[in-house]
Amino acid sequence: MTFFQFLGTCEIAFLYMFVGLGVFLTFRVLCFPDLTVDGTFTLGAALSAYVTLMHDAPFSSLAIAFIGGMVMGALTAFLHFRFKIVPLMAGIIVMTALYSLNMRVMGGPNVSILGHDSIFSFLERQGFSAFETKLGVLFLFLAGVFMLLYGFLKTMTGLALRAIGNNQEAARYQGVPVERLTLLGVGLSNGLVALGGALFLQTQGFADVNMGLGTVIMGLAALTIGEILMPQSVLFLGLFSAVAGTLLYRCFVAAALNIKFLGLSPSDLNLITAFLVILSFAYKHKVSRARGVSC
Amino acid sequence: MVRFICVISSLFFSITAQAAKENSNHPKVIAVTQIISHPSLDKIRRGIVDSLRDSGFEEGKNLTIVFDNAQGSVATATQIAHKFRGISPDVAVGIATPSAQALASVFQGTSTPVVFAAVTDPKTAGLAPDHLEGKVLITGTTDFPPVDQQIALIRKMCPERRRIGVLYSVGEINAKKQVQSLKNLLKPGETLIEIPIQSSAEILFALRHHLPLVDVIHIPLDNMIVANLPSVVHVAHAHKVPVFTSHPEGVLEVGALGTVGIDQYQSGYETGKLVSQILQGVSVKKIPVLFLKKAETHINRKIAKNFGARLPENTGECP
């Protein structure tokens, strides 16, 4: 792997770390297996493209993407509570709807802002190189979001969210408004993923309607790698492992692009990903038996 | 476990570092990426390689070709683009819109030329050279099918069939563009009935539903439909509806009634010519985007007889 490829890998990893954090929030903190993210990742990119192209406002496009993702995530949770649809199914429904919706927002299956002003343009005009600007800004964004999320999960509301994930019934008996907080939690998760999608558009300059394909499974694989690497004893490490796992997962992808002579090809990547996710569930199974918790 | 992963990853890193070094010893390196494995896109790639060979750049002798397939994932396409930038090849080639966009984005600010192929509308895709001037050196070929000739062929062969059903997938920008252009070409009395599909599983369902409502089926250059063309043609013929396609294989191999289209291999071959020009030292700025125009018309006589269609003059035919 060349140095540049490694930096490129970091760039993609930074983008998908938002997905990692989002998936961590639903699958680990809330125990709400949410598949909406496959749609909201693209939604974030689509909304960001729309606002950037139509209103020349790349920065506000990030906020709008975040809100859009949040609404769709909350919708999934709403479907679950209102109509008793299992979370997986509710996620698939919203994801399916989002495919068409994204196409509406983008005005077609593919949209490009290449050559337009992005969130990086004003720094590039100051003479910074395009590549370093992207890496730096993305890192700052990520660090900010990471700390905000960590801070939020430490508040009373955040604590209640984590309680829901640990034992929903017990949380309910303690007076935690389970429905409302799950709506918030799943919304927040999808908002983060949409923000990742929006930043993807800003860095890569294009969005495609099929770009969200497999987002959730990639996020899960990243979580697994992180969990195998480090203990989940405290919240900070849990969040950090989601982020570190994403970087390692992207390194795996980069390695898979380079190791053709071992008989592996990039088309085997999905197999490896699936294997990692199975490993994740096996690991969880083992841990939960040891600790006596169910999720 | 931690150690295990460290070992594995460091192994990968060292191996790949070596692989990259080997590449840089060759005089000319081109890096080719395509978004997904697909007969049309594979043909374009073969066309590029053959064209380079005919121009004196033979793989393994004086040319190294690095090839990566993104397997349908846009994120992987971007990582491939970064890998290519790390190799810094003499030319980077992106086949199909998302792969070309990923290259154009990652190679910004470098002197490596990017060449695209199978991009139907470079302007909308943000890949037009004047649009990206000063950011990235880019050129390529675009293979927008001659929709005017296509509709003319339908009128000529089946004048009484005036309800044209267009089967296309909504997820492909190429297909969508062609449907729009077709709509603008309609004459009074002709109707265009869109048969949009979202996934390949829906094709036959949507087709069966619409077949009673249309007189003829037209298929644009659409990767998803083209991959399932044999069953589309089979079902349509069973309902006595002829099929027109946008690429020659539809007629020659699958048994559609007629086609006007640009051969994908030829489109790759032309792209290869651009690449070899760049390798020979021609400045990219002097190579404009090539709009492929040379369309071939093919008709299938046997099917034409079955449908009682009229035969146009002077066309490539199929027994």
Coordinates of C-alpha atoms in Angstrom, one line a residue:
Chain A
M1 CA 0.0 0.0 0.0
T2 CA 1.4 3.3 -1.0
F3 CA 1.4 6.3 1.4
F4 CA -1.2 8.1 -0.7
Q5 CA -3.5 5.1 -0.8
F6 CA -3.2 5.0 3.0
L7 CA -4.2 8.7 3.2
G8 CA -7.1 8.0 0.8
T9 CA -8.2 5.1 3.0
C10 CA -8.2 7.4 5.9
E11 CA -10.3 9.9 4.0
I12 CA -13.0 7.2 3.2
A13 CA -12.7 5.9 6.8
F14 CA -13.4 9.4 8.2
L15 CA -16.6 9.5 6.2
Y16 CA -17.7 6.1 7.2
M17 CA -16.9 6.7 10.8
F18 CA -20.1 8.7 11.0
V19 CA -21.8 5.5 9.8
G20 CA -19.9 3.5 12.4
L21 CA -21.0 5.9 15.2
G22 CA -24.6 5.8 13.9
V23 CA -24.7 2.0 13.7
F24 CA -23.1 1.8 17.2
L25 CA -25.9 4.0 18.5
T26 CA -28.7 1.8 17.2
F27 CA -27.2 -1.7 17.3
R28 CA -25.2 -1.4 20.5
V29 CA -26.6 1.4 22.6
L30 CA -30.3 1.1 21.8
C31 CA -30.5 -2.5 20.7
F32 CA -32.6 -1.4 17.8
P33 CA -31.4 -3.2 14.7
D34 CA -32.0 -0.4 12.2
L35 CA -31.5 -0.9 8.4
T36 CA -32.7 2.6 7.5
V37 CA -29.1 3.8 7.2
D38 CA -28.7 2.2 3.7
G39 CA -31.2 4.9 2.6
T40 CA -30.3 7.7 4.8
F41 CA -26.6 7.7 3.7
T42 CA -27.7 8.4 0.2
L43 CA -30.4 10.8 1.4
G44 CA -27.7 12.9 3.2
A45 CA -25.6 13.1 0.0
A46 CA -28.7 13.9 -2.1
L47 CA -29.9 16.7 0.2
S48 CA -26.4 18.1 0.4
A49 CA -26.1 18.0 -3.4
Y50 CA -29.5 19.7 -3.8
V51 CA -28.7 22.6 -1.4
T52 CA -25.2 23.0 -2.8
L53 CA -26.4 23.2 -6.4
M54 CA -29.6 25.2 -5.9
H55 CA -28.6 27.5 -3.1
D56 CA -24.8 27.5 -3.2
A57 CA -24.8 26.8 0.6
P58 CA -22.5 23.8 1.2
F59 CA -22.3 24.4 4.9
S60 CA -26.0 24.6 5.6
S61 CA -26.5 21.6 3.3
L62 CA -24.8 19.5 6.1
A63 CA -27.3 20.7 8.6
I64 CA -30.2 20.0 6.3
A65 CA -28.8 16.5 5.5
F66 CA -28.5 15.8 9.3
I67 CA -32.1 16.9 9.9
G68 CA -33.4 14.9 6.9
G69 CA -31.7 11.8 8.1
M70 CA -33.0 12.3 11.6
V71 CA -36.6 12.6 10.4
M72 CA -36.4 9.4 8.4
G73 CA -34.7 7.5 11.3
A74 CA -37.5 8.7 13.7
L75 CA -40.0 7.6 11.1
T76 CA -38.6 4.0 11.3
A77 CA -38.9 4.1 15.1
F78 CA -42.4 5.5 14.8
L79 CA -43.5 2.7 12.5
H80 CA -42.1 0.3 15.0
F81 CA -44.0 1.7 18.0
R82 CA -47.2 2.8 16.3
F83 CA -47.9 -0.2 14.1
K84 CA -45.8 -2.8 16.0
I85 CA -43.7 -3.5 12.9
V86 CA -40.4 -5.2 13.9
P87 CA -37.5 -2.8 13.7
L88 CA -35.8 -4.7 10.9
M89 CA -38.9 -4.6 8.8
A90 CA -39.6 -1.0 9.6
G91 CA -36.1 -0.1 8.5
I92 CA -36.5 -2.0 5.2
I93 CA -39.8 -0.2 4.5
V94 CA -38.3 3.3 5.0
M95 CA -35.1 2.3 3.1
T96 CA -37.3 1.2 0.2
A97 CA -39.2 4.4 0.2
L98 CA -36.0 6.4 0.4
Y99 CA -34.7 4.9 -2.8
S100 CA -37.5 6.7 -4.7
L101 CA -37.2 9.8 -2.5
N102 CA -33.5 10.1 -3.1
M103 CA -34.0 10.0 -6.8
R104 CA -36.6 12.8 -6.5
V105 CA -34.1 14.9 -4.4
M106 CA -31.3 14.3 -6.8
G107 CA -33.4 14.8 -9.9
G108 CA -32.0 11.6 -11.3
P109 CA -30.0 8.6 -10.3
N110 CA -26.6 10.4 -10.2
V111 CA -25.7 13.9 -9.3
S112 CA -22.4 15.7 -9.4
I113 CA -21.0 18.9 -7.7
L114 CA -17.6 18.4 -9.3
G115 CA -16.3 21.8 -10.1
H116 CA -18.8 23.5 -7.8
D117 CA -17.9 25.1 -4.5
S118 CA -17.8 22.6 -1.7
I119 CA -17.3 23.1 2.0
F120 CA -13.5 22.8 1.3
S121 CA -13.4 25.5 -1.4
F122 CA -12.8 28.5 0.8
L123 CA -9.7 26.8 2.4
E124 CA -8.4 25.7 -0.9
R125 CA -8.6 29.3 -2.1
Q126 CA -6.3 30.2 0.8
G127 CA -3.7 28.0 -0.8
F128 CA -4.0 24.8 1.1
S129 CA -3.8 21.7 -1.0
A130 CA -7.1 20.0 -1.7
F131 CA -6.1 16.7 -0.2
E132 CA -4.8 18.0 3.1
T133 CA -7.8 20.3 3.5
K134 CA -10.2 17.5 3.1
L135 CA -8.4 15.3 5.6
G136 CA -8.1 18.1 8.1
V137 CA -11.6 19.4 7.9
L138 CA -13.1 15.9 8.0
F139 CA -11.0 15.1 11.1
L140 CA -12.2 18.2 12.8
F141 CA -15.8 17.4 12.0
L142 CA -15.4 13.9 13.2
A143 CA -13.7 14.9 16.4
G144 CA -16.4 17.4 17.1
V145 CA -19.3 15.0 16.4
F146 CA -17.5 12.3 18.4
M147 CA -17.2 14.6 21.5
L148 CA -20.7 15.9 21.2
L149 CA -22.1 12.4 20.9
Y150 CA -20.0 11.3 23.9
G151 CA -21.1 14.3 25.9
F152 CA -24.8 13.6 25.0
L153 CA -24.6 10.0 26.0
K154 CA -23.3 11.1 29.4
T155 CA -26.3 13.4 30.1
M156 CA -29.4 12.1 31.9
T157 CA -31.1 11.7 28.5
G158 CA -28.2 9.8 27.2
L159 CA -28.1 7.6 30.2
A160 CA -31.8 6.9 29.8
L161 CA -31.1 5.9 26.1
R162 CA -28.5 3.5 27.3
A163 CA -30.8 2.1 29.9
I164 CA -33.4 1.4 27.1
G165 CA -30.8 -0.7 25.3
N166 CA -29.8 -2.6 28.4
N167 CA -33.3 -3.5 29.5
Q168 CA -36.3 -1.8 28.0
E169 CA -38.8 -3.0 30.5
A170 CA -36.7 -2.0 33.5
A171 CA -36.2 1.4 31.9
R172 CA -39.9 1.8 31.4
Y173 CA -40.6 1.0 35.1
Q174 CA -38.1 3.6 36.1
G175 CA -40.2 6.2 34.2
V176 CA -38.1 6.5 31.1
P177 CA -40.2 7.6 28.1
V178 CA -39.0 4.6 26.0
E179 CA -40.9 5.5 22.8
R180 CA -39.9 9.1 22.7
L181 CA -36.3 8.4 23.5
T182 CA -36.0 5.6 21.0
L183 CA -37.4 8.0 18.3
L184 CA -34.7 10.4 19.3
G185 CA -31.9 7.8 19.4
V186 CA -32.7 6.2 16.0
G187 CA -33.2 9.7 14.6
L188 CA -29.8 10.8 15.9
S189 CA -28.2 7.7 14.5
N190 CA -29.6 8.3 11.0
G191 CA -28.8 12.0 11.3
L192 CA -25.1 11.0 11.8
V193 CA -25.2 8.6 8.9
A194 CA -26.8 11.2 6.7
L195 CA -24.1 13.7 7.7
G196 CA -21.6 11.1 6.7
G197 CA -23.3 10.9 3.3
A198 CA -23.4 14.6 2.9
L199 CA -19.6 14.8 3.7
F200 CA -19.1 12.0 1.2
L201 CA -20.7 14.2 -1.5
Q202 CA -18.7 17.2 -0.4
T203 CA -15.4 15.3 -0.5
Q204 CA -16.0 13.1 -3.6
G205 CA -18.1 15.5 -5.5
F206 CA -20.8 13.1 -6.6
A207 CA -23.7 11.0 -5.3
D208 CA -25.2 7.9 -6.9
V209 CA -28.5 6.4 -5.9
N210 CA -26.9 3.1 -5.3
M211 CA -24.1 4.4 -3.1
G212 CA -25.9 3.5 0.2
L213 CA -25.9 -0.2 -0.7
G214 CA -24.5 -2.3 2.1
T215 CA -23.9 0.7 4.4
V216 CA -25.3 -1.0 7.5
I217 CA -23.4 -4.2 6.9
M218 CA -20.1 -2.3 6.5
G219 CA -20.9 -0.4 9.7
L220 CA -21.5 -3.7 11.5
A221 CA -18.3 -5.2 10.2
A222 CA -16.4 -2.1 11.4
L223 CA -18.0 -2.4 14.8
T224 CA -17.0 -6.1 15.0
I225 CA -13.4 -5.3 14.2
G226 CA -13.4 -2.6 16.9
E227 CA -14.9 -4.9 19.5
I228 CA -12.5 -7.7 18.9
L229 CA -9.6 -5.2 19.3
M230 CA -10.6 -3.5 22.5
P231 CA -12.7 -4.0 25.6
Q232 CA -16.2 -2.4 25.7
S233 CA -16.0 -1.8 29.4
V234 CA -16.7 2.0 29.3
L235 CA -18.7 4.1 26.9
F236 CA -15.8 6.0 25.5
L237 CA -14.0 2.8 24.5
G238 CA -17.2 1.6 22.8
L239 CA -17.5 4.7 20.7
F240 CA -13.8 4.7 20.0
S241 CA -13.9 1.1 18.9
A242 CA -16.6 2.0 16.4
V243 CA -14.3 4.6 14.9
A244 CA -11.1 2.6 15.0
G245 CA -12.9 -0.4 13.6
T246 CA -14.0 1.6 10.6
L247 CA -10.5 2.6 9.8
L248 CA -9.3 -1.0 10.0
Y249 CA -12.2 -2.2 7.9
R250 CA -11.3 0.3 5.2
C251 CA -7.7 -0.9 5.5
F252 CA -8.9 -4.4 4.8
V253 CA -10.7 -3.2 1.7
A254 CA -7.6 -1.4 0.5
A255 CA -5.6 -4.6 1.2
A256 CA -8.2 -6.6 -0.7
L257 CA -7.6 -4.4 -3.7
N258 CA -3.9 -5.2 -3.6
I259 CA -3.7 -8.9 -2.9
K260 CA -5.0 -10.5 -6.0
F261 CA -2.2 -13.0 -6.2
L262 CA -3.4 -14.8 -3.0
G263 CA -6.4 -15.9 -5.0
L264 CA -8.6 -13.3 -3.3
S265 CA -10.2 -10.6 -5.3
P266 CA -12.3 -7.5 -4.4
S267 CA -15.4 -9.5 -5.2
D268 CA -14.7 -11.7 -2.2
L269 CA -14.9 -8.6 0.0
N270 CA -18.6 -9.1 0.7
L271 CA -17.9 -12.7 1.8
I272 CA -15.2 -11.4 4.2
T273 CA -17.6 -8.7 5.5
A274 CA -20.3 -11.3 6.1
F275 CA -17.8 -13.4 7.9
L276 CA -16.9 -10.5 10.1
V277 CA -20.5 -9.8 11.0
I278 CA -21.1 -13.4 11.9
L279 CA -18.0 -13.2 14.1
S280 CA -19.6 -10.1 15.7
F281 CA -22.8 -12.0 16.6
A282 CA -20.8 -15.0 17.8
Y283 CA -18.8 -12.7 20.0
K284 CA -21.8 -10.9 21.4
H285 CA -23.4 -14.3 22.1
K286 CA -20.4 -15.4 24.1
V287 CA -20.2 -12.1 26.0
S288 CA -23.9 -12.0 26.8
R289 CA -23.9 -15.5 28.1
A290 CA -21.0 -14.7 30.4
R291 CA -22.6 -11.5 31.7
G292 CA -26.2 -12.6 31.6
V293 CA -27.5 -9.7 29.5
S294 CA -29.7 -10.3 26.5
C295 CA -28.4 -7.8 24.0
Chain B
M1 CA -6.3 -11.6 18.9
V2 CA -5.0 -8.0 18.8
R3 CA -1.6 -9.3 17.9
F4 CA -3.1 -11.6 15.3
I5 CA -4.7 -8.7 13.5
C6 CA -1.6 -6.6 13.8
V7 CA 0.5 -9.3 12.1
I8 CA -2.1 -9.8 9.4
S9 CA -2.4 -6.2 8.6
S10 CA 1.3 -5.5 8.6
L11 CA 1.7 -8.5 6.3
F12 CA -0.8 -7.0 3.8
F13 CA 1.0 -3.7 4.0
S14 CA 4.4 -5.1 3.3
I15 CA 3.2 -7.3 0.5
T16 CA 1.3 -4.5 -1.2
A17 CA 4.2 -2.1 -0.8
Q18 CA 6.3 -4.5 -2.8
A19 CA 3.6 -4.9 -5.4
A20 CA 3.4 -1.2 -6.0
K21 CA 7.2 -1.0 -6.3
E22 CA 7.2 -3.6 -9.0
N23 CA 4.7 -1.7 -11.0
S24 CA 6.7 1.5 -11.1
N25 CA 9.6 -0.1 -13.0
H26 CA 7.6 -0.4 -16.2
P27 CA 7.8 2.4 -18.7
K28 CA 4.1 3.0 -19.1
V29 CA 1.4 2.3 -16.6
I30 CA -2.4 2.7 -17.1
A31 CA -4.9 2.2 -14.4
V32 CA -8.4 1.1 -15.4
T33 CA -11.4 0.9 -13.1
Q34 CA -15.0 0.0 -13.7
I35 CA -18.0 0.2 -11.4
I36 CA -19.3 -3.3 -11.8
S37 CA -18.9 -6.5 -13.9
H38 CA -21.2 -6.3 -16.8
P39 CA -21.1 -7.6 -20.3
S40 CA -21.2 -4.1 -21.9
L41 CA -18.6 -2.6 -19.6
D42 CA -16.3 -5.7 -19.9
K43 CA -16.5 -5.2 -23.7
I44 CA -15.4 -1.6 -23.4
R45 CA -12.5 -2.7 -21.3
R46 CA -11.5 -5.3 -23.9
G47 CA -11.8 -2.7 -26.6
I48 CA -9.4 -0.4 -24.7
V49 CA -6.8 -3.1 -24.3
D50 CA -7.0 -4.2 -27.9
S51 CA -6.8 -0.7 -29.2
L52 CA -3.7 0.0 -27.1
R53 CA -2.1 -3.2 -28.4
D54 CA -2.9 -2.1 -32.0
S55 CA -1.2 1.2 -31.2
G56 CA 1.9 -0.5 -30.1
F57 CA 1.3 -0.7 -26.3
E58 CA 1.2 -4.3 -25.4
E59 CA 0.4 -5.5 -21.9
G60 CA 3.4 -7.1 -20.3
K61 CA 5.9 -5.7 -22.8
N62 CA 5.9 -2.0 -22.7
L63 CA 2.7 -1.4 -20.8
T64 CA 1.3 -2.4 -17.4
I65 CA -2.4 -2.4 -16.9
V66 CA -3.7 -2.1 -13.4
F67 CA -7.3 -3.1 -13.2
D68 CA -9.8 -2.9 -10.4
N69 CA -13.5 -3.5 -10.3
A70 CA -15.5 -1.7 -7.6
Q71 CA -18.1 -4.5 -7.6
G72 CA -21.0 -2.0 -7.5
S73 CA -19.8 -0.2 -4.4
V74 CA -19.3 3.6 -4.8
A75 CA -17.1 3.6 -1.6
T76 CA -14.9 1.0 -3.1
A77 CA -14.7 3.0 -6.4
T78 CA -13.4 5.9 -4.4
Q79 CA -10.8 3.7 -2.6
I80 CA -9.7 2.4 -6.0
A81 CA -9.3 5.9 -7.2
H82 CA -7.0 6.6 -4.2
K83 CA -5.0 3.5 -4.9
F84 CA -4.5 4.7 -8.4
R85 CA -3.4 8.1 -7.3
G86 CA -0.8 6.3 -5.1
I87 CA 0.5 4.4 -8.1
S88 CA 0.4 7.6 -10.1
P89 CA -0.1 5.9 -13.5
D90 CA 0.4 7.6 -16.9
V91 CA -3.3 7.6 -17.5
A92 CA -6.3 6.6 -15.3
V93 CA -9.3 5.3 -17.1
G94 CA -12.8 5.2 -15.5
I95 CA -15.5 3.1 -17.1
A96 CA -19.1 4.1 -16.3
T97 CA -20.1 7.4 -14.6
P98 CA -19.5 6.7 -10.9
S99 CA -16.0 5.3 -11.5
A100 CA -15.1 8.2 -13.7
Q101 CA -16.5 10.7 -11.1
A102 CA -14.4 9.1 -8.4
L103 CA -11.2 9.4 -10.5
A104 CA -12.0 13.0 -11.5
S105 CA -12.5 13.8 -7.8
V106 CA -9.4 12.1 -6.4
F107 CA -7.0 13.2 -9.2
Q108 CA -7.8 16.9 -8.8
G109 CA -4.6 18.9 -8.5
T110 CA -2.5 16.2 -10.2
S111 CA -1.0 16.1 -13.6
T112 CA -2.3 12.5 -14.3
P113 CA -4.8 12.6 -17.1
V114 CA -8.2 10.9 -16.5
V115 CA -10.0 9.3 -19.4
F116 CA -13.6 8.3 -19.1
A117 CA -15.7 5.8 -21.1
A118 CA -19.3 4.8 -21.1
V119 CA -20.4 8.2 -19.7
T120 CA -23.6 9.1 -21.6
D121 CA -23.8 12.7 -20.4
P122 CA -20.4 14.2 -19.2
K123 CA -21.9 17.6 -18.6
T124 CA -24.5 16.5 -16.1
A125 CA -22.0 14.1 -14.5
G126 CA -19.7 17.1 -13.9
L127 CA -17.0 15.6 -16.1
A128 CA -16.9 18.1 -19.0
P129 CA -13.3 19.2 -19.5
D130 CA -14.1 22.9 -19.6
H131 CA -16.1 22.6 -16.4
L132 CA -13.1 21.0 -14.6
E133 CA -10.4 23.2 -16.2
G134 CA -7.5 23.9 -14.0
K135 CA -8.5 21.2 -11.6
V136 CA -8.0 17.9 -13.4
L137 CA -6.9 16.9 -16.9
I138 CA -9.8 15.0 -18.3
T139 CA -11.2 13.7 -21.6
G140 CA -13.0 10.6 -22.8
T141 CA -15.7 9.2 -25.0
T142 CA -19.4 9.4 -24.7
D143 CA -21.7 6.9 -26.2
F144 CA -25.1 8.5 -26.3
P145 CA -27.1 6.3 -28.6
P146 CA -28.6 7.9 -31.8
V147 CA -32.2 8.1 -30.5
D148 CA -33.4 9.9 -33.6
Q149 CA -32.2 7.0 -35.8
Q150 CA -33.7 4.5 -33.4
I151 CA -37.1 5.9 -33.5
A152 CA -36.8 6.3 -37.3
L153 CA -36.1 2.6 -37.6
I154 CA -39.2 1.8 -35.6
R155 CA -41.3 4.0 -37.8
K156 CA -39.9 2.5 -40.9
M157 CA -40.2 -1.1 -39.9
C158 CA -43.5 -1.0 -38.0
P159 CA -45.4 2.1 -39.1
E160 CA -48.6 0.8 -37.6
R161 CA -47.1 0.2 -34.2
R162 CA -47.4 3.7 -32.5
R163 CA -47.4 2.9 -28.8
I164 CA -43.8 2.6 -27.9
G165 CA -43.0 1.1 -24.5
V166 CA -39.6 1.9 -23.1
L167 CA -38.3 -0.5 -20.6
Y168 CA -35.5 1.1 -18.4
S169 CA -34.2 1.1 -14.9
V170 CA -34.7 4.3 -12.9
G171 CA -31.4 3.9 -11.2
E172 CA -29.3 4.5 -14.3
I173 CA -28.7 8.0 -15.4
N174 CA -27.8 6.9 -19.0
A175 CA -31.2 5.2 -19.5
K176 CA -33.1 8.1 -18.0
K177 CA -31.4 10.6 -20.4
Q178 CA -32.4 8.5 -23.4
V179 CA -36.0 8.3 -22.4
Q180 CA -36.1 12.1 -22.1
S181 CA -34.6 12.5 -25.6
L182 CA -37.0 9.9 -27.0
K183 CA -40.0 11.8 -25.6
N184 CA -38.9 15.0 -27.4
L185 CA -38.8 13.2 -30.7
L186 CA -42.4 11.9 -30.7
K187 CA -44.7 12.8 -33.6
P188 CA -48.4 13.4 -33.1
G189 CA -50.2 10.1 -32.8
E190 CA -47.3 8.4 -31.2
T191 CA -47.2 7.7 -27.5
L192 CA -44.3 6.7 -25.3
I193 CA -45.2 4.5 -22.4
E194 CA -42.5 4.4 -19.7
I195 CA -41.9 1.0 -18.1
P196 CA -39.6 1.9 -15.3
I197 CA -38.1 -0.7 -13.0
Q198 CA -36.1 -0.4 -9.8
S199 CA -34.5 -3.8 -9.6
S200 CA -33.8 -6.7 -12.0
A201 CA -36.4 -8.8 -10.1
E202 CA -39.1 -6.5 -11.3
I203 CA -38.3 -6.5 -15.0
L204 CA -40.5 -9.4 -16.2
F205 CA -43.3 -8.4 -13.8
A206 CA -43.4 -4.9 -15.1
L207 CA -43.0 -6.0 -18.7
R208 CA -46.0 -8.5 -18.5
H209 CA -48.1 -5.8 -17.0
H210 CA -47.4 -3.3 -19.7
L211 CA -47.3 -5.6 -22.8
P212 CA -51.0 -5.4 -23.5
L213 CA -50.7 -1.6 -23.5
V214 CA -47.9 -1.2 -26.0
D215 CA -47.2 -2.2 -29.7
V216 CA -43.5 -2.3 -29.6
I217 CA -40.8 -2.4 -26.9
H218 CA -37.7 -0.2 -27.1
I219 CA -34.7 -0.8 -24.8
P220 CA -32.2 2.0 -24.2
L221 CA -28.6 1.5 -23.3
D222 CA -29.4 0.3 -19.8
N223 CA -27.1 -2.0 -18.0
M224 CA -29.7 -3.7 -15.9
I225 CA -32.1 -4.5 -18.7
V226 CA -29.4 -5.5 -21.2
A227 CA -28.1 -8.1 -18.7
N228 CA -31.6 -9.6 -18.7
L229 CA -32.3 -9.1 -22.4
P230 CA -32.9 -12.8 -23.4
S231 CA -35.8 -13.2 -21.1
V232 CA -37.2 -9.8 -22.0
V233 CA -37.2 -10.7 -25.7
H234 CA -38.7 -14.1 -25.0
V235 CA -41.6 -12.7 -23.0
A236 CA -42.3 -9.9 -25.4
H237 CA -42.3 -12.2 -28.4
A238 CA -44.7 -14.5 -26.6
H239 CA -47.1 -11.6 -26.5
K240 CA -46.5 -10.7 -30.2
V241 CA -44.6 -7.5 -29.4
P242 CA -41.4 -6.9 -31.2
V243 CA -38.3 -5.6 -29.4
F244 CA -35.9 -2.9 -30.5
T245 CA -32.6 -2.4 -28.7
S246 CA -29.8 0.1 -28.5
H247 CA -26.8 -2.3 -29.0
P248 CA -26.0 -4.7 -31.8
E249 CA -25.8 -7.8 -29.6
G250 CA -29.5 -7.5 -29.0
V251 CA -30.2 -8.5 -32.5
L252 CA -27.2 -10.6 -33.3
E253 CA -27.3 -12.8 -30.3
V254 CA -30.6 -12.5 -28.6
G255 CA -33.2 -12.2 -31.4
A256 CA -34.6 -8.7 -31.0
L257 CA -36.1 -7.3 -34.2
G258 CA -33.9 -4.3 -34.8
T259 CA -31.2 -2.0 -33.4
V260 CA -29.4 1.2 -34.0
G261 CA -26.5 1.5 -31.6
I262 CA -22.9 2.0 -31.0
D263 CA -21.0 -1.2 -30.4
Q264 CA -19.6 -1.2 -26.9
Y265 CA -16.4 -2.9 -28.0
Q266 CA -16.0 -0.1 -30.6
S267 CA -16.6 2.5 -28.0
G268 CA -13.9 1.0 -25.9
Y269 CA -11.6 0.8 -28.9
E270 CA -12.1 4.6 -29.6
T271 CA -11.4 5.3 -25.9
G272 CA -8.2 3.2 -26.2
K273 CA -7.1 5.5 -29.1
L274 CA -7.4 8.5 -26.8
V275 CA -5.4 6.7 -24.2
S276 CA -2.6 5.9 -26.6
Q277 CA -2.5 9.4 -27.9
I278 CA -1.9 10.6 -24.4
L279 CA 0.7 7.9 -23.9
Q280 CA 2.4 9.2 -27.0
G281 CA 2.7 12.6 -25.5
V282 CA -0.3 14.5 -27.0
S283 CA -1.5 17.1 -24.5
V284 CA -4.8 16.2 -23.0
K285 CA -6.1 19.7 -23.5
K286 CA -5.9 19.1 -27.3
I287 CA -8.0 16.0 -27.1
P288 CA -11.7 16.9 -26.9
V289 CA -14.4 14.6 -25.6
L290 CA -15.2 12.2 -28.4
F291 CA -18.9 11.9 -29.1
L292 CA -19.2 8.5 -30.8
K293 CA -21.5 8.8 -33.8
K294 CA -20.9 5.8 -35.9
A295 CA -24.0 3.8 -35.2
E296 CA -24.7 0.4 -36.7
T297 CA -28.1 -0.7 -37.8
H298 CA -29.0 -4.4 -37.6
I299 CA -32.2 -6.1 -38.3
N300 CA -33.2 -9.7 -37.8
R301 CA -34.9 -11.0 -41.0
K302 CA -36.5 -14.0 -39.5
I303 CA -38.1 -12.1 -36.7
A304 CA -39.1 -9.4 -39.1
K305 CA -40.9 -12.0 -41.2
N306 CA -42.7 -13.3 -38.1
F307 CA -44.0 -9.8 -37.3
G308 CA -44.6 -8.8 -40.9
A309 CA -42.3 -5.9 -40.5
R310 CA -41.0 -3.9 -43.5
L311 CA -37.3 -4.1 -44.2
P312 CA -35.3 -0.9 -44.5
E313 CA -32.7 -0.7 -47.2
N314 CA -28.9 -0.8 -46.8
T315 CA -28.6 -2.2 -43.3
G316 CA -26.4 -4.8 -41.7
E317 CA -28.6 -7.9 -41.5
C318 CA -28.9 -11.0 -39.6
P319 CA -30.2 -14.2 -41.3

